[in-house]
Amino acid sequence: MAILVDKNTRVLVQGITGREGRFQTRLMVEYGTQVVAGITPGKGGEWVEGNIPVFDTVREAVKATGANTSIIYVPGPGAADAIYEAIDAGLPLIVCISDPIPLQDMMRVRQYLDRSKSKLIGPNCPGALTPNQAKVGIIPGYVTIPGHVGVVSRSGTLTYEVVNALTQRGIGQSTCVGIGGDPVKGINFIDVLSMFEDDPETEKIVM
């Protein structure tokens, strides 16, 4: 068991043909994450990493691939629109790495998100990783090992540091989540703690 991401997570990457999107896609695939599609308007029909199809819209990608999670590497000024598109496509989980997103944009996104069934991690976050199952974001996979300690943090760098310290002591993690430090964001500490409480694999939590 895990929370948010696991071996059944099917990821589409919004902004996959940009430098950061392409690079992080490669790392997620190398970790074993199922990256099934990418989104870049106007570049539908192209391929990334040899076998990942690119679509013009999120809705097209979801219909064609069965994706259930989006990760957003779109530059900050356009990231809010990318979140709206992922919500409208009915994706259960959206991870937004983008930074900075204007505060007023995120206030409107938050209102829209609250009327949907989607969960948002971020923005300005490192994402989520369940060891040996899925990495959706920029948390370094090599600092994690599977176990029973859930990790949640606002800071990306501190997430890596804490996880690495646990791993160095032989303490494995169930899922590692970086929620981001922006004042207006998606899920918060309370949301993640509630998920961990319902997860039979998580015995302890580090915040």
mmCIF file of C-alpha atoms in Angstrom:
data_model
loop_
_atom_site.group_PDB
_atom_site.id
_atom_site.type_symbol
_atom_site.label_atom_id
_atom_site.label_comp_id
_atom_site.label_asym_id
_atom_site.label_seq_id
_atom_site.Cartn_x
_atom_site.Cartn_y
_atom_site.Cartn_z
ATOM 1 C CA MET A 1 0.000 0.000 0.000
ATOM 2 C CA ALA A 2 0.938 3.633 -0.372
ATOM 3 C CA ILE A 3 -0.715 7.022 -0.705
ATOM 4 C CA LEU A 4 -1.209 9.173 -3.802
ATOM 5 C CA VAL A 5 1.180 7.327 -6.169
ATOM 6 C CA ASP A 6 1.955 3.638 -6.643
ATOM 7 C CA LYS A 7 2.692 1.019 -9.297
ATOM 8 C CA ASN A 8 -0.736 1.643 -10.889
ATOM 9 C CA THR A 9 -0.093 5.357 -11.419
ATOM 10 C CA ARG A 10 -0.201 6.277 -15.122
ATOM 11 C CA VAL A 11 1.382 9.673 -15.643
ATOM 12 C CA LEU A 12 1.041 12.293 -18.342
ATOM 13 C CA VAL A 13 3.527 15.154 -18.444
ATOM 14 C CA GLN A 14 2.260 18.638 -19.268
ATOM 15 C CA GLY A 15 5.170 20.511 -20.810
ATOM 16 C CA ILE A 16 7.017 17.339 -21.802
ATOM 17 C CA THR A 17 8.881 18.873 -24.747
ATOM 18 C CA GLY A 18 10.476 21.646 -22.669
ATOM 19 C CA ARG A 19 13.988 21.167 -21.313
ATOM 20 C CA GLU A 20 12.939 20.468 -17.718
ATOM 21 C CA GLY A 21 9.935 18.391 -18.691
ATOM 22 C CA ARG A 22 11.952 16.175 -20.996
ATOM 23 C CA PHE A 23 14.790 15.731 -18.483
ATOM 24 C CA GLN A 24 12.521 14.896 -15.547
ATOM 25 C CA THR A 25 10.451 12.555 -17.716
ATOM 26 C CA ARG A 26 13.609 10.562 -18.418
ATOM 27 C CA LEU A 27 14.358 10.288 -14.689
ATOM 28 C CA MET A 28 10.812 9.201 -13.868
ATOM 29 C CA VAL A 29 10.898 6.531 -16.563
ATOM 30 C CA GLU A 30 14.298 5.297 -15.367
ATOM 31 C CA TYR A 31 12.847 4.934 -11.873
ATOM 32 C CA GLY A 32 10.103 2.709 -13.255
ATOM 33 C CA THR A 33 7.181 5.144 -13.305
ATOM 34 C CA GLN A 34 4.576 4.531 -16.001
ATOM 35 C CA VAL A 35 4.809 7.723 -18.056
ATOM 36 C CA VAL A 36 2.187 7.135 -20.742
ATOM 37 C CA ALA A 37 1.829 10.504 -22.475
ATOM 38 C CA GLY A 38 3.010 14.063 -22.811
ATOM 39 C CA ILE A 39 1.171 17.303 -23.566
ATOM 40 C CA THR A 40 2.459 20.213 -25.615
ATOM 41 C CA PRO A 41 -0.110 22.168 -27.651
ATOM 42 C CA GLY A 42 0.859 22.175 -31.306
ATOM 43 C CA LYS A 43 3.215 19.210 -30.995
ATOM 44 C CA GLY A 44 0.685 16.395 -30.999
ATOM 45 C CA GLY A 45 1.929 13.389 -32.928
ATOM 46 C CA GLU A 46 5.543 13.735 -31.800
ATOM 47 C CA TRP A 47 7.302 11.245 -29.503
ATOM 48 C CA VAL A 48 9.566 11.727 -26.488
ATOM 49 C CA GLU A 49 12.092 9.204 -25.182
ATOM 50 C CA GLY A 50 11.291 6.978 -28.124
ATOM 51 C CA ASN A 51 7.920 5.641 -27.021
ATOM 52 C CA ILE A 52 5.996 8.361 -25.171
ATOM 53 C CA PRO A 53 3.352 9.946 -27.431
ATOM 54 C CA VAL A 54 2.748 13.675 -27.328
ATOM 55 C CA PHE A 55 -0.809 15.069 -27.521
ATOM 56 C CA ASP A 56 -2.179 18.555 -28.005
ATOM 57 C CA THR A 57 -4.619 18.349 -25.068
ATOM 58 C CA VAL A 58 -4.911 16.569 -21.746
ATOM 59 C CA ARG A 59 -8.367 15.286 -22.595
ATOM 60 C CA GLU A 60 -7.046 13.563 -25.742
ATOM 61 C CA ALA A 61 -4.192 11.987 -23.788
ATOM 62 C CA VAL A 62 -6.450 10.667 -21.036
ATOM 63 C CA LYS A 63 -8.842 9.147 -23.553
ATOM 64 C CA ALA A 64 -6.038 7.476 -25.521
ATOM 65 C CA THR A 65 -3.838 6.234 -22.673
ATOM 66 C CA GLY A 66 -5.938 5.922 -19.515
ATOM 67 C CA ALA A 67 -3.659 8.310 -17.635
ATOM 68 C CA ASN A 68 -4.795 8.970 -14.055
ATOM 69 C CA THR A 69 -2.178 11.513 -12.947
ATOM 70 C CA SER A 70 -0.696 14.669 -14.435
ATOM 71 C CA ILE A 71 2.593 16.325 -13.612
ATOM 72 C CA ILE A 72 3.060 19.914 -14.739
ATOM 73 C CA TYR A 73 6.401 21.378 -15.855
ATOM 74 C CA VAL A 74 4.829 24.354 -17.622
ATOM 75 C CA PRO A 75 6.514 27.732 -16.843
ATOM 76 C CA GLY A 76 4.819 29.651 -14.020
ATOM 77 C CA PRO A 77 2.796 32.159 -16.085
ATOM 78 C CA GLY A 78 1.036 29.335 -17.955
ATOM 79 C CA ALA A 79 0.830 26.797 -15.152
ATOM 80 C CA ALA A 80 -2.600 27.834 -13.867
ATOM 81 C CA ASP A 81 -4.144 27.119 -17.266
ATOM 82 C CA ALA A 82 -2.414 23.721 -17.261
ATOM 83 C CA ILE A 83 -3.984 22.934 -13.877
ATOM 84 C CA TYR A 84 -7.436 23.966 -15.137
ATOM 85 C CA GLU A 85 -7.017 21.686 -18.148
ATOM 86 C CA ALA A 86 -6.040 18.725 -15.971
ATOM 87 C CA ILE A 87 -9.018 19.327 -13.659
ATOM 88 C CA ASP A 88 -11.394 19.576 -16.626
ATOM 89 C CA ALA A 89 -10.059 16.244 -17.934
ATOM 90 C CA GLY A 90 -11.136 14.627 -14.661
ATOM 91 C CA LEU A 91 -7.687 13.561 -13.461
ATOM 92 C CA PRO A 92 -7.777 12.371 -9.839
ATOM 93 C CA LEU A 93 -4.241 13.612 -9.059
ATOM 94 C CA ILE A 94 -2.344 16.630 -10.375
ATOM 95 C CA VAL A 95 1.233 17.451 -9.376
ATOM 96 C CA CYS A 96 2.451 20.960 -10.191
ATOM 97 C CA ILE A 97 6.199 21.539 -10.013
ATOM 98 C CA SER A 98 5.981 24.980 -11.643
ATOM 99 C CA ASP A 99 7.270 28.081 -9.852
ATOM 100 C CA PRO A 100 6.451 30.891 -9.554
ATOM 101 C CA ILE A 101 2.709 30.995 -10.210
ATOM 102 C CA PRO A 102 1.148 34.417 -9.525
ATOM 103 C CA LEU A 103 -0.752 34.397 -6.234
ATOM 104 C CA GLN A 104 -3.979 35.710 -7.780
ATOM 105 C CA ASP A 105 -3.857 32.905 -10.360
ATOM 106 C CA MET A 106 -3.566 30.309 -7.602
ATOM 107 C CA MET A 107 -6.435 31.861 -5.636
ATOM 108 C CA ARG A 108 -8.682 31.299 -8.661
ATOM 109 C CA VAL A 109 -7.276 27.788 -9.187
ATOM 110 C CA ARG A 110 -8.003 26.940 -5.549
ATOM 111 C CA GLN A 111 -11.653 27.934 -5.909
ATOM 112 C CA TYR A 112 -11.968 25.874 -9.086
ATOM 113 C CA LEU A 113 -10.179 22.914 -7.501
ATOM 114 C CA ASP A 114 -12.546 22.939 -4.517
ATOM 115 C CA ARG A 115 -15.484 22.367 -6.865
ATOM 116 C CA SER A 116 -13.817 19.328 -8.451
ATOM 117 C CA LYS A 117 -12.819 15.797 -7.439
ATOM 118 C CA SER A 118 -9.157 16.340 -8.287
ATOM 119 C CA LYS A 119 -6.334 16.506 -5.739
ATOM 120 C CA LEU A 120 -3.458 18.915 -6.366
ATOM 121 C CA ILE A 121 0.060 18.626 -4.968
ATOM 122 C CA GLY A 122 1.871 21.933 -5.238
ATOM 123 C CA PRO A 123 2.640 24.230 -6.910
ATOM 124 C CA ASN A 124 6.335 24.861 -6.261
ATOM 125 C CA CYS A 125 6.797 21.366 -4.881
ATOM 126 C CA PRO A 126 8.957 18.244 -5.450
ATOM 127 C CA GLY A 127 5.956 15.936 -5.885
ATOM 128 C CA ALA A 128 5.486 12.457 -4.448
ATOM 129 C CA LEU A 129 7.423 9.198 -4.471
ATOM 130 C CA THR A 130 6.542 5.731 -3.255
ATOM 131 C CA PRO A 131 9.789 3.722 -3.108
ATOM 132 C CA ASN A 132 10.142 1.052 -5.792
ATOM 133 C CA GLN A 133 6.690 1.904 -7.169
ATOM 134 C CA ALA A 134 6.419 5.389 -8.656
ATOM 135 C CA LYS A 135 8.188 8.739 -8.689
ATOM 136 C CA VAL A 136 5.994 11.644 -9.786
ATOM 137 C CA GLY A 137 8.138 14.720 -9.430
ATOM 138 C CA ILE A 138 11.742 15.575 -8.718
ATOM 139 C CA ILE A 139 12.483 13.701 -5.478
ATOM 140 C CA PRO A 140 15.720 11.759 -6.116
ATOM 141 C CA GLY A 141 14.824 8.087 -6.212
ATOM 142 C CA TYR A 142 18.233 6.925 -5.013
ATOM 143 C CA VAL A 143 17.773 8.441 -1.531
ATOM 144 C CA THR A 144 14.687 6.325 -0.782
ATOM 145 C CA ILE A 145 14.080 2.762 0.341
ATOM 146 C CA PRO A 146 10.716 1.042 0.958
ATOM 147 C CA GLY A 147 9.436 0.846 4.504
ATOM 148 C CA HIS A 148 6.801 2.070 6.912
ATOM 149 C CA VAL A 149 7.548 5.751 7.626
ATOM 150 C CA GLY A 150 5.523 8.369 5.796
ATOM 151 C CA VAL A 151 7.244 11.681 5.057
ATOM 152 C CA VAL A 152 5.545 15.019 4.351
ATOM 153 C CA SER A 153 7.251 18.388 4.069
ATOM 154 C CA ARG A 154 6.736 21.860 2.642
ATOM 155 C CA SER A 155 10.346 22.201 1.538
ATOM 156 C CA GLY A 156 11.721 20.287 -1.413
ATOM 157 C CA THR A 157 15.334 20.243 -0.227
ATOM 158 C CA LEU A 158 14.391 19.303 3.321
ATOM 159 C CA THR A 159 12.261 16.469 1.958
ATOM 160 C CA TYR A 160 15.345 14.993 0.292
ATOM 161 C CA GLU A 161 17.510 15.577 3.376
ATOM 162 C CA VAL A 162 15.076 13.925 5.772
ATOM 163 C CA VAL A 163 14.463 10.971 3.470
ATOM 164 C CA ASN A 164 18.202 10.491 2.949
ATOM 165 C CA ALA A 165 18.822 10.615 6.711
ATOM 166 C CA LEU A 166 16.171 7.943 7.257
ATOM 167 C CA THR A 167 17.602 5.769 4.498
ATOM 168 C CA GLN A 168 21.138 6.069 5.865
ATOM 169 C CA ARG A 169 19.817 4.640 9.131
ATOM 170 C CA GLY A 170 18.003 1.810 7.395
ATOM 171 C CA ILE A 171 14.565 3.330 7.992
ATOM 172 C CA GLY A 172 12.396 2.861 4.905
ATOM 173 C CA GLN A 173 9.552 5.046 3.716
ATOM 174 C CA SER A 174 5.998 4.239 2.651
ATOM 175 C CA THR A 175 5.475 7.422 0.599
ATOM 176 C CA CYS A 176 7.347 10.743 0.514
ATOM 177 C CA VAL A 177 5.300 13.867 -0.243
ATOM 178 C CA GLY A 178 6.463 17.447 -0.757
ATOM 179 C CA ILE A 179 3.415 19.710 -0.634
ATOM 180 C CA GLY A 180 5.215 22.952 -1.531
ATOM 181 C CA GLY A 181 5.639 26.157 0.400
ATOM 182 C CA ASP A 182 3.437 28.595 -1.502
ATOM 183 C CA PRO A 183 0.703 30.336 0.528
ATOM 184 C CA VAL A 184 -2.070 29.051 -1.762
ATOM 185 C CA LYS A 185 -1.716 25.422 -2.802
ATOM 186 C CA GLY A 186 -3.505 22.100 -3.110
ATOM 187 C CA ILE A 187 -3.328 19.456 -0.391
ATOM 188 C CA ASN A 188 -1.905 20.460 2.987
ATOM 189 C CA PHE A 189 -0.356 18.740 6.002
ATOM 190 C CA ILE A 190 -3.724 17.724 7.461
ATOM 191 C CA ASP A 191 -4.834 16.178 4.172
ATOM 192 C CA VAL A 192 -1.647 14.108 3.878
ATOM 193 C CA LEU A 193 -1.709 13.035 7.520
ATOM 194 C CA SER A 194 -5.268 11.795 7.057
ATOM 195 C CA MET A 195 -4.173 9.727 4.047
ATOM 196 C CA PHE A 196 -1.271 8.237 5.992
ATOM 197 C CA GLU A 197 -3.594 7.344 8.877
ATOM 198 C CA ASP A 198 -5.708 5.298 6.458
ATOM 199 C CA ASP A 199 -2.671 3.541 4.958
ATOM 200 C CA PRO A 200 -1.877 0.186 6.610
ATOM 201 C CA GLU A 201 1.746 0.365 5.416
ATOM 202 C CA THR A 202 2.444 3.611 7.270
ATOM 203 C CA GLU A 203 3.313 3.090 10.930
ATOM 204 C CA LYS A 204 4.996 6.428 11.689
ATOM 205 C CA ILE A 205 5.047 9.861 10.094
ATOM 206 C CA VAL A 206 7.830 12.437 9.808
ATOM 207 C CA MET A 207 6.813 16.047 9.162
#
